[in-house]
mmCIF file of C-alpha atoms in Angstrom:
data_model
loop_
_atom_site.group_PDB
_atom_site.id
_atom_site.type_symbol
_atom_site.label_atom_id
_atom_site.label_comp_id
_atom_site.label_asym_id
_atom_site.label_seq_id
_atom_site.Cartn_x
_atom_site.Cartn_y
_atom_site.Cartn_z
ATOM 1 C CA UNK A 1 -88.649 125.249 205.391
ATOM 2 C CA UNK A 2 -89.444 121.902 203.763
ATOM 3 C CA UNK A 3 -85.880 121.475 202.592
ATOM 4 C CA UNK A 4 -84.662 122.070 206.158
ATOM 5 C CA UNK A 5 -86.882 119.260 207.446
ATOM 6 C CA UNK A 6 -85.558 116.940 204.765
ATOM 7 C CA UNK A 7 -81.960 117.757 205.699
ATOM 8 C CA UNK A 8 -82.583 117.062 209.376
ATOM 9 C CA UNK A 9 -83.332 113.414 208.596
ATOM 10 C CA UNK A 10 -79.736 112.967 207.405
ATOM 11 C CA UNK A 11 -77.883 114.936 210.056
ATOM 12 C CA UNK A 12 -75.630 113.355 212.695
ATOM 13 C CA UNK A 13 -76.785 113.390 216.312
ATOM 14 C CA UNK A 14 -75.546 116.131 218.600
ATOM 15 C CA UNK A 15 -73.256 113.425 219.996
ATOM 16 C CA UNK A 16 -71.120 114.046 216.923
ATOM 17 C CA UNK A 17 -69.728 117.151 218.581
ATOM 18 C CA UNK A 18 -69.146 115.172 221.786
ATOM 19 C CA UNK A 19 -67.122 112.595 219.863
ATOM 20 C CA UNK A 20 -65.036 115.310 218.208
ATOM 21 C CA UNK A 21 -64.338 116.893 221.588
ATOM 22 C CA UNK A 22 -63.232 113.554 222.993
ATOM 23 C CA UNK A 23 -60.752 113.081 220.149
ATOM 24 C CA UNK A 24 -59.346 116.595 220.638
ATOM 25 C CA UNK A 25 -58.884 115.951 224.359
ATOM 26 C CA UNK A 26 -57.148 112.650 223.665
ATOM 27 C CA UNK A 27 -54.723 114.392 221.319
ATOM 28 C CA UNK A 28 -54.095 117.154 223.846
ATOM 29 C CA UNK A 29 -53.007 114.576 226.395
ATOM 30 C CA UNK A 30 -50.417 113.135 224.032
ATOM 31 C CA UNK A 31 -48.502 116.366 223.260
ATOM 32 C CA UNK A 32 -46.282 118.649 225.377
ATOM 33 C CA UNK A 33 -47.977 121.950 226.249
ATOM 34 C CA UNK A 34 -45.451 123.975 224.212
ATOM 35 C CA UNK A 35 -45.934 121.839 221.086
ATOM 36 C CA UNK A 36 -47.229 124.044 218.258
ATOM 37 C CA UNK A 37 -50.100 121.738 217.321
ATOM 38 C CA UNK A 38 -51.050 121.463 220.999
ATOM 39 C CA UNK A 39 -51.248 125.269 221.184
ATOM 40 C CA UNK A 40 -53.731 125.346 218.309
ATOM 41 C CA UNK A 41 -55.604 122.307 219.631
ATOM 42 C CA UNK A 42 -56.286 124.063 222.935
ATOM 43 C CA UNK A 43 -57.878 127.084 221.321
ATOM 44 C CA UNK A 44 -59.790 125.000 218.774
ATOM 45 C CA UNK A 45 -61.061 122.790 221.578
ATOM 46 C CA UNK A 46 -62.453 125.871 223.325
ATOM 47 C CA UNK A 47 -64.410 127.035 220.279
ATOM 48 C CA UNK A 48 -65.747 123.521 219.608
ATOM 49 C CA UNK A 49 -66.957 123.401 223.208
ATOM 50 C CA UNK A 50 -68.686 126.716 222.510
ATOM 51 C CA UNK A 51 -70.381 125.243 219.417
ATOM 52 C CA UNK A 52 -71.587 122.329 221.540
ATOM 53 C CA UNK A 53 -73.064 124.714 224.100
ATOM 54 C CA UNK A 54 -74.817 126.671 221.346
ATOM 55 C CA UNK A 55 -76.319 123.437 219.994
ATOM 56 C CA UNK A 56 -77.540 122.424 223.459
ATOM 57 C CA UNK A 57 -78.986 125.895 224.113
ATOM 58 C CA UNK A 58 -80.800 126.126 220.778
ATOM 59 C CA UNK A 59 -78.445 128.788 219.456
ATOM 60 C CA UNK A 60 -78.618 127.466 215.882
ATOM 61 C CA UNK A 61 -81.913 127.697 213.933
ATOM 62 C CA UNK A 62 -80.961 124.430 212.208
ATOM 63 C CA UNK A 63 -78.928 122.502 214.766
ATOM 64 C CA UNK A 64 -78.593 119.423 212.563
ATOM 65 C CA UNK A 65 -76.932 121.352 209.762
ATOM 66 C CA UNK A 66 -74.683 123.203 212.216
ATOM 67 C CA UNK A 67 -73.553 119.929 213.789
ATOM 68 C CA UNK A 68 -72.903 118.374 210.398
ATOM 69 C CA UNK A 69 -70.788 121.340 209.332
ATOM 70 C CA UNK A 70 -68.915 121.469 212.633
ATOM 71 C CA UNK A 71 -68.137 117.734 212.631
ATOM 72 C CA UNK A 72 -67.093 117.598 208.971
ATOM 73 C CA UNK A 73 -64.922 120.646 209.595
ATOM 74 C CA UNK A 74 -63.252 119.186 212.683
ATOM 75 C CA UNK A 75 -62.687 115.803 211.047
ATOM 76 C CA UNK A 76 -60.406 117.362 208.449
ATOM 77 C CA UNK A 77 -58.189 118.805 211.186
ATOM 78 C CA UNK A 78 -58.212 115.593 213.212
ATOM 79 C CA UNK A 79 -57.241 113.533 210.175
ATOM 80 C CA UNK A 80 -54.425 115.930 209.258
ATOM 81 C CA UNK A 81 -52.774 116.016 212.690
ATOM 82 C CA UNK A 82 -53.848 112.707 214.190
ATOM 83 C CA UNK A 83 -53.059 110.205 211.449
ATOM 84 C CA UNK A 84 -49.870 108.270 212.224
ATOM 85 C CA UNK A 85 -49.760 106.020 209.166
ATOM 86 C CA UNK A 86 -46.396 106.323 207.340
ATOM 87 C CA UNK A 87 -48.307 106.242 204.048
ATOM 88 C CA UNK A 88 -50.359 109.328 204.938
ATOM 89 C CA UNK A 89 -49.245 112.730 203.708
ATOM 90 C CA UNK A 90 -51.081 115.642 205.380
ATOM 91 C CA UNK A 91 -52.436 118.465 203.235
ATOM 92 C CA UNK A 92 -49.887 121.126 202.310
ATOM 93 C CA UNK A 93 -51.722 123.677 204.454
ATOM 94 C CA UNK A 94 -50.934 121.694 207.633
ATOM 95 C CA UNK A 95 -47.334 120.746 206.846
ATOM 96 C CA UNK A 96 -45.699 124.001 208.062
ATOM 97 C CA UNK A 97 -47.287 123.666 211.508
ATOM 98 C CA UNK A 98 -46.402 119.985 211.708
ATOM 99 C CA UNK A 99 -42.814 120.692 210.641
ATOM 100 C CA UNK A 100 -42.230 123.709 212.900
ATOM 101 C CA UNK A 101 -44.282 122.574 215.903
ATOM 102 C CA UNK A 102 -41.198 122.288 218.149
ATOM 103 C CA UNK A 103 -39.123 125.151 216.748
ATOM 104 C CA UNK A 104 -37.851 127.287 219.656
ATOM 105 C CA UNK A 105 -37.951 130.481 217.598
ATOM 106 C CA UNK A 106 -41.681 130.317 216.846
ATOM 107 C CA UNK A 107 -43.987 131.935 219.402
ATOM 108 C CA UNK A 108 -47.242 130.387 220.648
ATOM 109 C CA UNK A 109 -49.348 133.059 218.950
ATOM 110 C CA UNK A 110 -47.768 132.132 215.603
ATOM 111 C CA UNK A 111 -48.597 128.459 216.119
ATOM 112 C CA UNK A 112 -52.207 129.302 216.909
ATOM 113 C CA UNK A 113 -52.661 131.584 213.905
ATOM 114 C CA UNK A 114 -50.965 129.128 211.557
ATOM 115 C CA UNK A 115 -53.433 126.465 212.678
ATOM 116 C CA UNK A 116 -56.371 128.802 212.165
ATOM 117 C CA UNK A 117 -55.027 129.727 208.733
ATOM 118 C CA UNK A 118 -54.856 126.073 207.647
ATOM 119 C CA UNK A 119 -58.204 125.139 209.124
ATOM 120 C CA UNK A 120 -60.163 128.150 207.869
ATOM 121 C CA UNK A 121 -58.365 128.793 204.596
ATOM 122 C CA UNK A 122 -58.476 125.199 203.384
ATOM 123 C CA UNK A 123 -60.538 122.877 205.583
ATOM 124 C CA UNK A 124 -63.595 125.094 205.991
ATOM 125 C CA UNK A 125 -64.225 125.386 202.251
ATOM 126 C CA UNK A 126 -64.007 121.615 201.826
ATOM 127 C CA UNK A 127 -66.186 121.042 204.899
ATOM 128 C CA UNK A 128 -68.956 123.161 203.354
ATOM 129 C CA UNK A 129 -68.836 120.969 200.250
ATOM 130 C CA UNK A 130 -68.758 117.818 202.410
ATOM 131 C CA UNK A 131 -71.825 119.090 204.287
ATOM 132 C CA UNK A 132 -73.761 119.878 201.119
ATOM 133 C CA UNK A 133 -73.054 116.425 199.746
ATOM 134 C CA UNK A 134 -74.062 114.753 203.014
ATOM 135 C CA UNK A 135 -77.315 116.685 203.290
ATOM 136 C CA UNK A 136 -78.182 116.932 199.605
ATOM 137 C CA UNK A 137 -78.331 120.711 199.660
ATOM 138 C CA UNK A 138 -76.693 123.786 198.141
ATOM 139 C CA UNK A 139 -74.125 126.079 199.816
ATOM 140 C CA UNK A 140 -76.784 128.782 200.149
ATOM 141 C CA UNK A 141 -78.755 126.401 202.377
ATOM 142 C CA UNK A 142 -75.935 126.218 204.929
ATOM 143 C CA UNK A 143 -74.916 129.884 204.791
ATOM 144 C CA UNK A 144 -76.683 130.810 208.037
ATOM 145 C CA UNK A 145 -74.891 128.052 209.931
ATOM 146 C CA UNK A 146 -71.617 128.941 208.214
ATOM 147 C CA UNK A 147 -71.997 132.536 209.405
ATOM 148 C CA UNK A 148 -72.853 131.542 212.970
ATOM 149 C CA UNK A 149 -69.959 129.113 213.240
ATOM 150 C CA UNK A 150 -67.782 131.804 211.642
ATOM 151 C CA UNK A 151 -68.807 134.287 214.313
ATOM 152 C CA UNK A 152 -67.630 131.837 216.971
ATOM 153 C CA UNK A 153 -64.344 131.477 215.127
ATOM 154 C CA UNK A 154 -63.885 135.245 215.099
ATOM 155 C CA UNK A 155 -64.333 135.202 218.860
ATOM 156 C CA UNK A 156 -61.687 132.470 218.933
ATOM 157 C CA UNK A 157 -59.214 134.716 217.159
ATOM 158 C CA UNK A 158 -59.921 137.506 219.630
ATOM 159 C CA UNK A 159 -59.413 135.095 222.531
ATOM 160 C CA UNK A 160 -56.133 133.872 221.099
ATOM 161 C CA UNK A 161 -54.786 137.366 220.687
ATOM 162 C CA UNK A 162 -55.778 138.229 224.256
ATOM 163 C CA UNK A 163 -54.280 135.058 225.751
ATOM 164 C CA UNK A 164 -51.131 134.722 223.668
ATOM 165 C CA UNK A 165 -50.271 138.281 222.636
ATOM 166 C CA UNK A 166 -47.127 139.622 224.302
ATOM 167 C CA UNK A 167 -47.703 142.536 226.671
ATOM 168 C CA UNK A 168 -47.661 146.119 225.333
ATOM 169 C CA UNK A 169 -44.187 146.620 226.743
ATOM 170 C CA UNK A 170 -42.896 143.709 224.658
ATOM 171 C CA UNK A 171 -44.857 144.248 221.451
ATOM 172 C CA UNK A 172 -43.279 147.301 219.859
ATOM 173 C CA UNK A 173 -44.176 148.672 216.454
ATOM 174 C CA UNK A 174 -40.866 147.445 215.065
ATOM 175 C CA UNK A 175 -41.359 143.919 216.433
ATOM 176 C CA UNK A 176 -41.540 141.417 213.526
ATOM 177 C CA UNK A 177 -44.506 139.748 215.222
ATOM 178 C CA UNK A 178 -46.461 142.991 214.847
ATOM 179 C CA UNK A 179 -45.991 142.847 211.091
ATOM 180 C CA UNK A 180 -46.995 139.175 210.901
ATOM 181 C CA UNK A 181 -50.167 139.828 212.870
ATOM 182 C CA UNK A 182 -51.112 142.707 210.616
ATOM 183 C CA UNK A 183 -50.757 140.613 207.474
ATOM 184 C CA UNK A 184 -53.505 138.085 208.241
ATOM 185 C CA UNK A 185 -57.038 138.205 209.649
ATOM 186 C CA UNK A 186 -59.592 135.484 210.226
ATOM 187 C CA UNK A 187 -62.344 137.610 208.723
ATOM 188 C CA UNK A 188 -60.605 137.721 205.346
ATOM 189 C CA UNK A 189 -59.798 134.016 205.564
ATOM 190 C CA UNK A 190 -63.442 133.212 206.296
ATOM 191 C CA UNK A 191 -64.610 135.260 203.301
ATOM 192 C CA UNK A 192 -62.095 133.434 201.133
ATOM 193 C CA UNK A 193 -63.299 130.067 202.428
ATOM 194 C CA UNK A 194 -66.892 130.847 201.501
ATOM 195 C CA UNK A 195 -65.880 131.973 198.014
ATOM 196 C CA UNK A 196 -63.773 128.814 197.576
ATOM 197 C CA UNK A 197 -66.637 126.599 198.773
ATOM 198 C CA UNK A 198 -69.030 128.125 196.251
ATOM 199 C CA UNK A 199 -66.467 127.721 193.467
ATOM 200 C CA UNK A 200 -65.810 124.082 194.390
ATOM 201 C CA UNK A 201 -69.530 123.366 194.432
ATOM 202 C CA UNK A 202 -69.998 124.972 191.029
ATOM 203 C CA UNK A 203 -67.095 122.907 189.673
ATOM 204 C CA UNK A 204 -68.231 119.576 191.145
ATOM 205 C CA UNK A 205 -69.208 118.243 187.740
ATOM 206 C CA UNK A 206 -65.640 118.723 186.479
ATOM 207 C CA UNK A 207 -63.414 116.416 188.567
ATOM 208 C CA UNK A 208 -60.106 117.398 186.970
ATOM 209 C CA UNK A 209 -60.757 121.117 187.433
ATOM 210 C CA UNK A 210 -61.970 120.536 190.996
ATOM 211 C CA UNK A 211 -58.844 118.576 191.855
ATOM 212 C CA UNK A 212 -56.600 121.280 190.419
ATOM 213 C CA UNK A 213 -58.495 124.043 192.239
ATOM 214 C CA UNK A 214 -58.309 122.144 195.535
ATOM 215 C CA UNK A 215 -54.591 121.478 195.140
ATOM 216 C CA UNK A 216 -53.857 125.126 194.409
ATOM 217 C CA UNK A 217 -55.973 126.240 197.364
ATOM 218 C CA UNK A 218 -54.099 123.845 199.628
ATOM 219 C CA UNK A 219 -50.708 125.016 198.381
ATOM 220 C CA UNK A 220 -51.495 128.722 198.685
ATOM 221 C CA UNK A 221 -52.829 128.352 202.229
ATOM 222 C CA UNK A 222 -49.720 126.353 203.115
ATOM 223 C CA UNK A 223 -47.516 129.158 201.842
ATOM 224 C CA UNK A 224 -49.281 131.660 204.102
ATOM 225 C CA UNK A 225 -48.856 129.256 207.016
ATOM 226 C CA UNK A 226 -45.153 128.978 206.379
ATOM 227 C CA UNK A 227 -44.843 132.762 206.472
ATOM 228 C CA UNK A 228 -46.793 132.976 209.727
ATOM 229 C CA UNK A 229 -44.327 130.518 211.264
ATOM 230 C CA UNK A 230 -41.216 132.528 210.424
ATOM 231 C CA UNK A 231 -38.874 132.064 213.437
ATOM 232 C CA UNK A 232 -38.424 135.331 215.289
ATOM 233 C CA UNK A 233 -35.682 136.585 217.572
ATOM 234 C CA UNK A 234 -36.410 136.901 221.289
#
């Protein structure tokens, strides 16, 4: 427990989640509703609001660590989609969604899942490392908060599928969307993110290897995102 008390001295205030929510809402107001990034932003906003409620209600044993992880996690998304500088190149994992965000052949559910894929598959692993560096701890020390935030993300995926899934009369077994949905799950992506975070932490003393590992992770997640955004016929 002593290490938890030491971490709490370094954690951001709960207002960190409030600031993240404000930035997400600002972005939402600047995009058309059908925009692919806006579709993901809406569902991510809802789960971040849920994290904020859990913090306020004492739903995290270590609220400071949970807030740190949530804010570091969200900041990677906000930087990727909200940076307008011509010199900035977003991570490869986000490029498919940014490139296809207005494609008429991509369905809202695809946009949402592609955003989740980028954010969980790439950003979450790096956010765990960011959190450990900020708090001076090991990945094992944030595993409880990782799992609790992950459980909220799983509920997000369920909500997305309920809200954006075509009706049973439209979603036939031969529908290409059915095959795309069956090829990816958040649970597997979350497990992969935790494994990647532990590997990155173990490699932190080897900058060249860490950079190569991170680049390959980014590229592979981007490839999955591009597949999820395959334009489909009506």
